[in-house]
Amino acid sequence: MAAPKKGRRPTGAQGRPGRALAFILIAMVALTAGMFLSKQTTPRLGIDLAGGTTITLKAKSEPGKPDAVNETNMNTAVGIIDRRVNGLGVSEAEVQTQGRDHIIVNIPKGVNEQQAREQVGTTAQLYFRPVLAFADGAPAAPAATQSPSASPSASTSGAPKAEGSAKPGAPASPSSSATSQGRAVSEALKAPAATASPSPSASESKKADDNKAAPSPVPTPSGVDAAAADLQARFAALDCTDEQQRAAAGKGVKPEEPTLACGQRGTAMGKWILGPAGVAGTDVKEAKGVIDPQRGQWIVTMQFTDKGADKFAKITGELATKQAPQNQFAIVLDGKVISDPSVSQALTGGNAEISGGFTQQSAQDLGNMLSYGALPLSFSEDSVTTVTAALGGEQLKAGLIAGAIGLALVVIYLLVYYRGLSFIAILSLMVSAVLTYTLMALLGKGIGFALNLPAVCGAIVAIGITADSFIVYFERIRDEIREGRTLRPAVERAWPRARRTILVSDFVSFLAAAVLFIVTVGKVQGFAFTLGLTTLLDVVVVFLFTKPLMTLMARTKFFSSGHPWSGLDPKRLGARPPLRSSRRRNPAPVEAKEA
């Protein structure tokens, strides 16, 4: 047999283990520094550990659509609500159906509950309605003292803003006198009556507003029918600062009928008389809040469908010829005005923007509502449950105790069975723990990962998976020593076989985690994600830390001499004498056998 070439390394040898150790230590320092620089030093916790809000929505069929509550519409609604929740930047929120007509929305602690309820629970259709009149929300406030903030303005996307739209101090309210306001509303209500969308009768208007107090008698202006006078009277009596009246305003009114509505304008509550809907939420293709780099302010851009573009061009063309407040259109969601921009020109082309006084949050919220405001069903808020963190804290404590017990049992086993080798295994477990913790903390801020109880279980299971990789390698080394080899060659010869076993085992675990993550929903995904992450880290730690460290330890006298406490004592392992020495001492029997 030809002798191996001088200087050739054994299969699987690692000439410079210090480089791999330096690399993984630098990675640990970088991840830890990133964790502190991002001020996210702890993983984000899920609802079951940190508390949160659970909102139950019940689907209702619209009049004339008894079969609207079906699986297709429910799944569509779940997708829209899920995107709406994600639009808030919520992490680990769960949106799923329960039974035939319920949707459960779980929102973790740390998200503004009121904001979440407004975005999630506001599930009626979205409409664009022309503004006929505006006043302060409290009916008792003197008209002369009204000074609402300027409304946002709407303009063609990319086009220069027309003069007088959304200027600070520009009049955004109706005339200061009740007489001139009544005249403007009366004239505005005459137009719908002459079209295909007539004003409702007095009895229908009262039926749609049963919960309100009876309005005070108001003289009927000349040339105005009773329905218009009744609408003016109810507008004057409406108190939008009262929660019950505010919630009842506009309920039960069809899109083609004029209505009353309440909403927040600036820091004050306002109330509106609105004409028939000109554009529906389903006509909005996309909307989002963005920063305008030229003006340095936040705006909301809108893109309409082909039909929606025609409708929007028509209504804005009509509004542009009128005076404030009748040159405004109100964006109404669930009977509530969420914005009332003014129009200075007809907006054609299917693209528009809303600007004026937006913050980043308000622009993104409005864009979110416009994008996902139209649902195929109407929903009522069945229940809202706030989960305290007390129970979650107890569960987290129990999970950490279980993890500590599992880790302690693994360490005890390693100490008893592997002795000195347990030092390498424990250091590897510590490195794996640091990498796992820092990545979980950074992923919480980076992709919204939240640690829930199943994820904690996944981390506990990972302790066994990681320890199993060490055991596979250690046993391969001990097998080589039993064959009569010294430690340094045994370490290098054992690595290729151990490496294949470790890779196959981790691949199976990762594949199972990936499939589980894809086919499941909710908290089970947390378990699958954690299991997959720790499996990948196991490969990194074994290749870049455990193997290089074992190579270095094999060069020390304690391990290479087979110390009884090293875990590699040839006598305890039952190693047989080296094959070459046996041949030199007993040549005769071999020759006799050949003869």
Coordinates of C-alpha atoms in Angstrom, one line a residue:
M1 CA 0.0 0.0 0.0
A2 CA 1.4 3.4 -0.9
A3 CA 2.1 5.6 2.0
P4 CA 0.1 8.8 2.3
K5 CA 1.7 12.0 1.1
K6 CA 3.6 13.9 3.7
G7 CA 1.8 16.7 5.2
R8 CA -1.7 15.5 4.0
R9 CA -4.4 16.1 6.6
P10 CA -6.8 13.3 7.6
T11 CA -10.3 13.4 6.2
G12 CA -12.5 16.0 8.0
A13 CA -9.6 17.8 9.5
Q14 CA -9.9 21.4 10.4
G15 CA -6.6 23.1 10.2
R16 CA -7.5 26.4 11.9
P17 CA -10.2 25.9 14.5
G18 CA -9.4 29.3 16.0
R19 CA -10.9 31.0 12.9
A20 CA -14.3 29.3 13.3
L21 CA -14.4 30.1 17.1
A22 CA -13.5 33.7 16.4
F23 CA -16.2 34.0 13.8
I24 CA -19.0 32.7 16.1
L25 CA -17.8 34.9 19.0
I26 CA -17.8 38.0 16.8
A27 CA -21.4 37.0 15.7
M28 CA -22.4 36.7 19.3
V29 CA -21.0 40.1 20.2
A30 CA -22.6 41.8 17.2
L31 CA -26.0 40.3 17.9
T32 CA -25.8 41.3 21.6
A33 CA -24.7 44.9 20.6
G34 CA -27.5 45.1 18.1
M35 CA -30.0 44.0 20.8
F36 CA -28.9 46.8 23.1
L37 CA -28.6 49.4 20.4
S38 CA -32.2 48.7 19.3
K39 CA -33.3 48.9 22.9
Q40 CA -35.0 45.6 22.5
T41 CA -33.3 43.6 25.2
T42 CA -36.1 41.1 25.8
P43 CA -38.2 39.1 23.4
R44 CA -41.7 40.4 22.7
L45 CA -44.4 38.3 24.5
G46 CA -47.6 37.0 23.0
I47 CA -51.1 37.3 24.3
D48 CA -51.0 34.2 26.5
L49 CA -47.8 35.5 28.2
A50 CA -48.2 39.3 28.2
G51 CA -51.9 39.8 28.0
G52 CA -53.9 41.5 25.3
T53 CA -57.4 42.0 23.9
T54 CA -59.7 39.5 22.3
I55 CA -62.5 40.9 20.1
T56 CA -65.4 38.7 18.9
L57 CA -67.2 39.9 15.8
K58 CA -70.6 38.5 14.7
A59 CA -71.5 38.5 11.0
K60 CA -74.9 39.8 10.0
S61 CA -76.7 39.5 6.7
E62 CA -77.6 42.7 5.0
P63 CA -81.3 43.3 4.2
G64 CA -82.3 41.4 1.0
K65 CA -79.1 39.2 1.2
P66 CA -80.1 36.3 3.5
D67 CA -77.3 34.0 2.2
A68 CA -74.5 36.5 2.6
V69 CA -73.0 34.8 5.7
N70 CA -71.2 31.9 4.0
E71 CA -67.7 30.4 4.0
T72 CA -66.5 32.4 1.1
N73 CA -67.5 35.8 2.5
M74 CA -66.3 34.9 6.0
N75 CA -62.9 33.9 4.7
T76 CA -62.7 37.2 2.6
A77 CA -63.6 39.2 5.7
V78 CA -60.9 37.4 7.7
G79 CA -58.3 38.3 5.1
I80 CA -59.4 42.0 5.1
I81 CA -59.5 42.2 8.9
D82 CA -56.1 40.5 9.1
R83 CA -54.6 43.0 6.7
R84 CA -56.2 45.8 8.6
V85 CA -54.7 44.6 11.9
N86 CA -51.3 44.2 10.2
G87 CA -51.7 47.8 9.0
L88 CA -51.5 48.8 12.7
G89 CA -48.0 47.2 12.9
V90 CA -49.4 44.5 15.2
S91 CA -47.3 41.4 15.9
E92 CA -48.7 37.9 16.5
A93 CA -52.3 39.1 16.0
E94 CA -54.7 36.2 15.2
V95 CA -57.7 36.6 13.0
Q96 CA -59.7 33.4 12.5
T97 CA -63.3 32.2 12.1
Q98 CA -65.2 30.5 14.9
G99 CA -68.3 28.6 14.0
R100 CA -70.4 29.8 11.1
D101 CA -70.8 33.5 11.8
H102 CA -68.1 34.6 14.3
I103 CA -64.6 36.0 13.8
I104 CA -62.1 36.1 16.7
V105 CA -59.4 38.7 16.7
N106 CA -56.6 38.4 19.3
I107 CA -54.4 41.5 19.7
P108 CA -51.4 41.3 22.0
K109 CA -50.7 43.8 24.7
G110 CA -48.7 46.9 23.7
V111 CA -51.1 48.0 21.0
N112 CA -53.5 50.8 21.6
E113 CA -56.7 49.0 22.4
Q114 CA -59.0 51.9 21.4
Q115 CA -57.2 52.3 18.1
A116 CA -57.4 48.5 17.4
R117 CA -61.1 48.4 18.2
E118 CA -61.8 51.3 15.9
Q119 CA -59.9 49.6 13.0
V120 CA -61.0 46.0 13.7
G121 CA -64.5 46.6 14.9
T122 CA -65.4 49.2 12.3
T123 CA -66.6 46.8 9.7
A124 CA -69.4 48.4 7.9
Q125 CA -69.2 49.6 4.2
L126 CA -67.2 52.6 3.4
Y127 CA -68.8 55.5 1.5
F128 CA -67.8 58.9 0.1
R129 CA -70.7 61.4 0.6
P130 CA -70.9 65.1 -0.3
V131 CA -71.1 67.4 2.7
L132 CA -74.2 69.6 2.9
A133 CA -73.7 71.2 6.3
F134 CA -71.3 71.1 9.2
A135 CA -71.5 72.3 12.8
D136 CA -69.9 71.8 16.2
G137 CA -70.9 68.5 17.8
A138 CA -72.6 70.0 20.8
P139 CA -76.0 71.4 19.9
A140 CA -75.9 74.0 22.7
A141 CA -72.7 75.7 21.5
P142 CA -73.4 79.2 20.0
A143 CA -73.0 79.2 16.3
A144 CA -70.8 82.3 16.4
T145 CA -68.2 80.6 18.5
Q146 CA -67.6 77.7 16.1
S147 CA -64.1 77.6 14.8
P148 CA -63.4 74.1 13.6
S149 CA -60.0 73.3 12.2
A150 CA -59.4 73.4 8.5
S151 CA -60.3 70.3 6.6
P152 CA -57.8 68.3 4.6
S153 CA -58.0 68.9 0.9
A154 CA -58.2 66.4 -2.0
S155 CA -56.2 66.9 -5.2
T156 CA -55.2 65.0 -8.2
S157 CA -52.1 62.8 -7.4
G158 CA -49.1 64.6 -8.7
A159 CA -50.9 67.7 -9.7
P160 CA -50.4 71.1 -8.1
K161 CA -52.9 72.0 -5.4
A162 CA -55.5 74.6 -6.5
E163 CA -55.7 77.9 -4.8
G164 CA -57.8 78.0 -1.6
S165 CA -57.8 74.3 -0.8
A166 CA -56.9 73.4 2.8
K167 CA -55.3 76.7 3.6
P168 CA -54.9 77.4 7.3
G169 CA -57.8 79.5 8.4
A170 CA -59.9 78.8 5.3
P171 CA -63.5 78.5 6.2
A172 CA -64.4 74.9 6.6
S173 CA -67.7 75.3 8.4
P174 CA -71.1 76.5 7.2
S175 CA -72.3 80.0 7.6
S176 CA -72.3 81.3 11.1
S177 CA -76.1 82.0 11.2
A178 CA -78.7 79.3 11.4
T179 CA -80.8 80.9 8.8
S180 CA -78.1 80.9 6.1
Q181 CA -77.1 77.4 7.1
G182 CA -80.7 76.2 6.7
R183 CA -81.0 77.9 3.3
A184 CA -77.8 76.1 2.1
V185 CA -79.0 72.7 3.3
S186 CA -82.5 73.2 1.9
E187 CA -81.1 74.0 -1.6
A188 CA -78.7 71.1 -1.4
L189 CA -81.5 68.7 -0.5
K190 CA -83.6 69.8 -3.4
A191 CA -81.1 68.4 -5.9
P192 CA -81.3 64.8 -4.8
A193 CA -85.1 65.0 -4.7
A194 CA -85.1 65.8 -8.5
T195 CA -82.8 62.8 -9.3
A196 CA -83.1 59.1 -9.0
S197 CA -82.2 59.3 -5.4
P198 CA -85.1 61.0 -3.6
S199 CA -84.9 62.2 -0.1
P200 CA -86.6 60.0 2.5
S201 CA -90.0 60.8 3.9
A202 CA -90.4 62.2 7.3
S203 CA -91.6 58.9 8.7
E204 CA -88.7 56.9 7.3
S205 CA -86.2 59.4 8.7
K206 CA -87.7 59.2 12.1
K207 CA -87.8 55.4 11.9
A208 CA -84.1 55.3 11.1
D209 CA -83.4 57.4 14.2
D210 CA -85.7 55.9 16.9
N211 CA -83.1 56.2 19.7
K212 CA -82.8 60.0 19.4
A213 CA -84.7 62.5 21.4
A214 CA -87.6 64.2 19.6
P215 CA -86.3 67.3 17.8
S216 CA -87.6 70.7 18.5
P217 CA -90.1 72.1 16.0
V218 CA -88.3 74.0 13.3
P219 CA -90.1 76.3 10.8
T220 CA -90.2 74.8 7.3
P221 CA -88.5 77.1 4.8
S222 CA -90.3 78.0 1.7
G223 CA -90.0 75.5 -1.1
V224 CA -88.6 72.7 1.1
D225 CA -90.4 69.5 1.8
A226 CA -91.1 68.0 5.2
A227 CA -88.2 65.5 5.0
A228 CA -85.6 68.3 4.5
A229 CA -87.0 70.2 7.4
D230 CA -87.0 67.1 9.6
L231 CA -83.4 66.5 8.7
Q232 CA -82.5 70.0 9.6
A233 CA -84.3 69.7 12.9
R234 CA -82.6 66.4 13.8
F235 CA -79.2 68.0 12.8
A236 CA -79.8 70.9 15.2
A237 CA -80.8 68.6 18.0
L238 CA -78.0 66.0 17.5
D239 CA -75.4 66.0 20.2
C240 CA -72.3 64.2 19.0
T241 CA -70.6 64.6 22.3
D242 CA -73.1 62.0 23.7
E243 CA -71.8 58.5 23.0
Q244 CA -75.2 56.9 22.4
Q245 CA -76.4 59.6 20.0
R246 CA -73.0 59.5 18.3
A247 CA -73.3 55.7 17.8
A248 CA -76.8 55.9 16.5
A249 CA -76.2 58.8 14.0
G250 CA -76.6 57.5 10.5
K251 CA -77.6 54.0 11.4
G252 CA -80.1 52.3 9.1
V253 CA -79.7 54.8 6.4
K254 CA -79.3 53.5 2.8
P255 CA -76.4 54.7 0.7
E256 CA -78.7 56.6 -1.7
E257 CA -80.3 58.7 1.1
P258 CA -79.0 61.8 2.9
T259 CA -77.9 61.2 6.5
L260 CA -76.5 62.7 9.7
A261 CA -73.0 61.7 10.9
C262 CA -70.6 62.5 13.7
G263 CA -66.8 62.5 13.7
Q264 CA -63.7 63.9 15.1
R265 CA -62.3 67.0 13.4
G266 CA -59.0 68.2 14.9
T267 CA -59.5 68.1 18.7
A268 CA -63.3 68.7 18.6
M269 CA -66.3 66.6 17.8
G270 CA -68.3 67.7 14.8
K271 CA -71.5 66.8 13.1
W272 CA -72.5 66.7 9.4
I273 CA -75.5 66.6 7.1
L274 CA -74.3 64.4 4.2
G275 CA -75.9 63.8 0.8
P276 CA -76.3 60.4 -1.0
A277 CA -73.2 58.3 -1.4
G278 CA -71.3 59.1 -4.6
V279 CA -68.5 56.5 -4.3
A280 CA -68.4 53.2 -2.3
G281 CA -65.4 51.7 -0.5
T282 CA -65.4 48.9 -3.0
D283 CA -64.4 51.4 -5.7
V284 CA -61.1 52.1 -3.9
K285 CA -58.4 49.9 -5.3
E286 CA -55.5 51.0 -3.0
A287 CA -54.8 53.7 -0.5
K288 CA -51.8 54.4 1.8
G289 CA -50.3 57.1 3.9
V290 CA -46.9 58.3 2.5
I291 CA -44.6 61.2 3.0
D292 CA -44.5 63.8 0.3
P293 CA -40.8 64.6 -0.1
Q294 CA -41.4 67.9 -1.9
R295 CA -43.7 69.4 0.6
G296 CA -42.3 67.5 3.6
Q297 CA -45.7 66.4 4.9
W298 CA -47.8 63.3 5.2
I299 CA -50.5 62.6 2.6
V300 CA -52.9 59.8 1.8
T301 CA -52.8 58.6 -1.8
M302 CA -55.8 56.8 -3.4
Q303 CA -56.2 54.7 -6.5
F304 CA -59.7 53.9 -7.7
T305 CA -61.0 51.1 -9.9
D306 CA -62.2 52.0 -13.4
K307 CA -65.8 52.4 -12.3
G308 CA -64.7 54.2 -9.1
A309 CA -62.6 56.6 -11.1
D310 CA -65.6 57.7 -13.2
K311 CA -67.8 58.1 -10.1
F312 CA -65.1 60.1 -8.2
A313 CA -64.4 62.4 -11.1
K314 CA -68.2 63.2 -11.4
I315 CA -68.7 63.9 -7.7
T316 CA -65.5 66.0 -7.3
G317 CA -66.4 67.9 -10.5
E318 CA -69.7 68.9 -8.9
L319 CA -68.2 69.7 -5.5
A320 CA -65.4 71.9 -7.0
T321 CA -68.0 74.5 -8.2
K322 CA -69.5 75.0 -4.7
Q323 CA -68.5 77.0 -1.6
A324 CA -67.5 75.6 1.8
P325 CA -68.6 73.3 3.3
Q326 CA -70.4 72.0 0.3
N327 CA -67.2 71.7 -1.7
Q328 CA -66.1 68.9 0.7
F329 CA -66.8 65.1 0.6
A330 CA -67.0 63.1 3.8
I331 CA -65.3 59.6 4.0
V332 CA -67.8 57.7 6.2
L333 CA -67.0 54.4 7.8
D334 CA -69.7 52.6 9.9
G335 CA -71.7 55.9 10.1
K336 CA -68.7 57.8 11.3
V337 CA -66.9 60.6 9.4
I338 CA -63.2 59.8 9.4
S339 CA -62.1 62.6 7.1
D340 CA -63.8 65.5 5.1
P341 CA -61.4 66.9 2.6
S342 CA -62.3 69.9 0.4
V343 CA -62.2 69.8 -3.4
S344 CA -60.9 72.6 -5.6
Q345 CA -61.0 70.8 -9.0
A346 CA -62.4 67.7 -10.7
L347 CA -60.2 64.8 -9.8
T348 CA -59.8 62.6 -12.9
G349 CA -57.5 59.8 -13.9
G350 CA -58.3 57.4 -11.1
N351 CA -55.7 58.8 -8.7
A352 CA -56.1 61.3 -5.9
E353 CA -54.5 62.4 -2.7
I354 CA -55.7 63.8 0.6
S355 CA -53.4 66.4 2.3
G356 CA -53.5 68.8 5.1
G357 CA -52.5 68.4 8.8
F358 CA -51.8 64.7 8.8
T359 CA -49.3 63.1 11.2
Q360 CA -47.7 59.8 10.2
Q361 CA -50.1 57.9 12.4
S362 CA -53.2 59.6 11.1
A363 CA -52.2 59.3 7.5
Q364 CA -51.4 55.6 7.8
D365 CA -54.6 55.0 9.7
L366 CA -56.7 56.7 7.1
G367 CA -55.0 54.8 4.3
N368 CA -55.5 51.6 6.1
M369 CA -59.2 52.2 6.5
L370 CA -59.6 53.2 2.9
S371 CA -57.8 50.1 1.7
Y372 CA -59.6 47.6 3.9
G373 CA -62.8 49.4 4.9
A374 CA -65.2 47.6 2.6
L375 CA -66.1 44.2 3.9
P376 CA -68.4 41.7 2.1
L377 CA -70.5 41.5 5.4
S378 CA -71.5 43.7 8.2
F379 CA -70.3 42.8 11.7
S380 CA -71.3 43.7 15.2
E381 CA -68.9 43.7 18.1
D382 CA -70.2 40.7 20.1
S383 CA -67.7 40.9 23.0
V384 CA -64.4 42.5 23.9
T385 CA -62.2 40.7 26.5
T386 CA -59.0 42.1 27.9
V387 CA -56.6 39.4 29.2
T388 CA -54.4 40.5 32.0
A389 CA -50.7 39.6 32.1
A390 CA -51.1 37.9 35.6
L391 CA -52.1 34.5 34.2
G392 CA -49.6 34.9 31.3
G393 CA -46.9 35.7 33.8
E394 CA -47.7 32.5 35.8
Q395 CA -47.6 30.5 32.5
L396 CA -44.3 32.0 31.5
K397 CA -42.9 31.2 35.0
A398 CA -44.0 27.6 34.7
G399 CA -42.5 27.4 31.2
L400 CA -39.2 28.7 32.4
I401 CA -39.1 26.4 35.4
A402 CA -39.8 23.4 33.0
G403 CA -37.0 24.6 30.7
A404 CA -34.6 25.0 33.7
I405 CA -35.5 21.5 34.9
G406 CA -35.0 20.0 31.5
L407 CA -31.7 21.8 31.1
A408 CA -30.5 20.7 34.5
L409 CA -31.3 17.0 33.7
V410 CA -29.4 17.2 30.5
V411 CA -26.4 18.8 32.3
I412 CA -26.5 16.1 35.0
Y413 CA -26.6 13.4 32.4
L414 CA -23.6 14.9 30.5
L415 CA -21.6 15.2 33.7
V416 CA -22.2 11.7 34.9
Y417 CA -21.8 9.9 31.5
Y418 CA -19.3 12.1 29.6
R419 CA -17.4 13.8 32.5
G420 CA -14.8 16.1 30.9
L421 CA -16.6 16.1 27.6
S422 CA -19.6 17.7 29.3
F423 CA -17.5 20.9 29.6
I424 CA -17.6 21.2 25.8
A425 CA -21.3 20.3 25.6
I426 CA -22.3 22.9 28.3
L427 CA -20.3 25.6 26.6
S428 CA -22.0 24.8 23.3
L429 CA -25.4 24.9 25.0
M430 CA -24.5 28.3 26.4
V431 CA -23.5 29.6 23.0
S432 CA -26.8 28.2 21.5
A433 CA -28.8 29.9 24.3
V434 CA -27.1 33.3 23.6
L435 CA -27.7 33.1 19.9
T436 CA -31.3 32.0 20.4
Y437 CA -32.1 34.8 22.9
T438 CA -30.5 37.6 21.0
L439 CA -32.2 36.6 17.7
M440 CA -35.6 36.3 19.3
A441 CA -35.2 39.8 20.8
L442 CA -34.1 41.3 17.5
L443 CA -36.8 39.4 15.5
G444 CA -39.4 40.9 17.8
K445 CA -38.6 44.3 16.6
G446 CA -37.6 43.3 13.1
I447 CA -40.4 41.1 11.9
G448 CA -42.8 41.3 14.8
F449 CA -42.0 37.9 16.3
A450 CA -43.7 37.4 19.6
L451 CA -42.8 34.6 22.1
N452 CA -45.9 32.7 23.2
L453 CA -46.3 29.6 25.3
P454 CA -46.0 27.1 22.4
A455 CA -42.8 28.9 21.3
V456 CA -41.4 28.4 24.8
C457 CA -42.2 24.7 24.4
G458 CA -40.3 24.7 21.1
A459 CA -37.3 26.2 22.8
I460 CA -37.4 23.5 25.5
V461 CA -37.6 20.8 22.9
A462 CA -34.6 22.4 21.2
I463 CA -32.5 21.7 24.2
G464 CA -32.8 18.0 23.6
I465 CA -32.2 18.4 19.8
T466 CA -29.0 20.4 20.5
A467 CA -27.7 17.9 23.1
D468 CA -28.4 15.0 20.8
S469 CA -26.0 16.5 18.2
F470 CA -23.2 16.7 20.8
I471 CA -23.9 13.1 21.9
V472 CA -23.7 11.8 18.3
Y473 CA -20.3 13.4 17.8
F474 CA -19.0 12.3 21.2
E475 CA -20.0 8.7 20.6
R476 CA -18.3 8.7 17.2
I477 CA -15.1 9.8 18.9
R478 CA -15.4 7.2 21.5
D479 CA -16.0 4.5 18.9
E480 CA -12.7 5.5 17.2
I481 CA -10.9 5.3 20.6
R482 CA -12.3 1.8 21.1
E483 CA -10.8 0.9 17.8
G484 CA -7.4 1.7 19.3
R485 CA -6.8 5.2 17.9
T486 CA -5.4 8.1 19.8
L487 CA -7.6 11.1 20.5
R488 CA -6.4 13.6 17.8
P489 CA -6.9 11.2 14.9
A490 CA -10.1 9.9 16.5
V491 CA -11.5 13.5 16.6
E492 CA -10.9 14.1 12.9
R493 CA -12.0 10.6 11.7
A494 CA -15.2 10.7 13.8
W495 CA -16.3 14.1 12.4
P496 CA -17.3 13.1 8.8
R497 CA -19.6 10.3 10.0
A498 CA -21.0 12.4 12.9
R499 CA -21.6 15.4 10.5
R500 CA -23.7 13.3 8.1
T501 CA -25.9 12.0 11.0
I502 CA -26.3 15.5 12.5
L503 CA -27.2 17.1 9.2
V504 CA -29.8 14.4 8.3
S505 CA -31.3 14.6 11.8
D506 CA -31.5 18.4 11.8
F507 CA -32.9 18.4 8.2
V508 CA -35.8 16.2 9.3
S509 CA -36.5 18.4 12.3
F510 CA -36.4 21.6 10.2
L511 CA -38.6 20.1 7.5
A512 CA -41.2 19.1 10.1
A513 CA -41.1 22.6 11.5
A514 CA -41.5 24.2 8.1
V515 CA -44.5 22.1 7.2
L516 CA -46.0 22.7 10.6
F517 CA -45.5 26.5 10.1
I518 CA -47.1 26.5 6.7
V519 CA -50.2 24.3 7.4
T520 CA -51.1 25.7 10.8
V521 CA -52.4 29.0 12.1
G522 CA -52.1 30.9 15.4
K523 CA -50.0 29.9 18.3
V524 CA -48.9 26.6 16.8
Q525 CA -46.9 28.7 14.3
G526 CA -44.9 30.0 17.2
F527 CA -43.9 26.5 18.2
A528 CA -42.9 25.7 14.6
F529 CA -41.0 28.9 14.1
T530 CA -39.0 28.5 17.3
L531 CA -38.3 24.8 16.5
G532 CA -37.0 25.7 13.0
L533 CA -34.9 28.6 14.3
T534 CA -33.2 26.5 17.0
T535 CA -32.6 23.7 14.6
L536 CA -30.7 26.0 12.2
L537 CA -28.7 27.4 15.1
D538 CA -27.9 23.8 16.2
V539 CA -26.1 23.3 12.9
V540 CA -24.3 26.6 13.2
V541 CA -23.1 25.8 16.8
V542 CA -22.0 22.3 16.1
F543 CA -20.0 23.3 13.0
L544 CA -18.5 26.6 14.2
F545 CA -18.1 26.0 17.9
T546 CA -18.4 22.4 19.1
K547 CA -16.1 20.8 16.4
P548 CA -13.4 23.5 16.5
L549 CA -13.4 23.5 20.3
M550 CA -13.1 19.7 20.4
T551 CA -10.2 19.9 18.0
L552 CA -8.4 22.3 20.4
M553 CA -9.2 20.3 23.5
A554 CA -7.8 17.2 21.8
R555 CA -4.4 18.9 21.9
T556 CA -4.5 19.3 25.7
K557 CA -2.8 16.8 28.0
F558 CA -6.0 16.3 30.0
F559 CA -7.9 14.9 27.1
S560 CA -5.2 13.5 24.9
S561 CA -3.7 11.4 27.7
G562 CA -7.1 9.8 28.3
H563 CA -7.5 11.1 31.9
P564 CA -10.1 9.0 33.8
W565 CA -12.2 12.2 34.2
S566 CA -11.9 13.2 30.6
G567 CA -14.7 10.9 29.4
L568 CA -12.2 9.5 26.9
D569 CA -10.3 7.0 29.1
P570 CA -9.4 4.0 26.8
K571 CA -9.6 1.5 29.7
R572 CA -13.1 2.6 30.6
L573 CA -14.2 2.5 27.0
G574 CA -12.7 -1.0 26.5
A575 CA -10.3 0.0 23.8
R576 CA -8.3 -2.8 22.2
P577 CA -4.5 -2.5 21.7
P578 CA -3.4 -0.8 18.5
L579 CA -3.4 -3.2 15.5
R580 CA 0.2 -2.6 14.5
S581 CA 1.7 -3.3 17.9
S582 CA -0.3 -6.6 18.0
R583 CA 1.3 -7.8 14.8
R584 CA 4.8 -7.0 15.9
R585 CA 4.5 -9.0 19.1
N586 CA 2.9 -12.1 17.6
P587 CA 4.3 -12.7 14.1
A588 CA 4.6 -16.5 14.4
P589 CA 0.9 -17.4 14.6
V590 CA 0.3 -15.5 11.5
E591 CA 3.0 -17.4 9.5
A592 CA 1.8 -20.7 10.9
K593 CA -1.7 -19.9 9.7
E594 CA -0.4 -19.0 6.3
A595 CA 1.5 -22.3 6.0

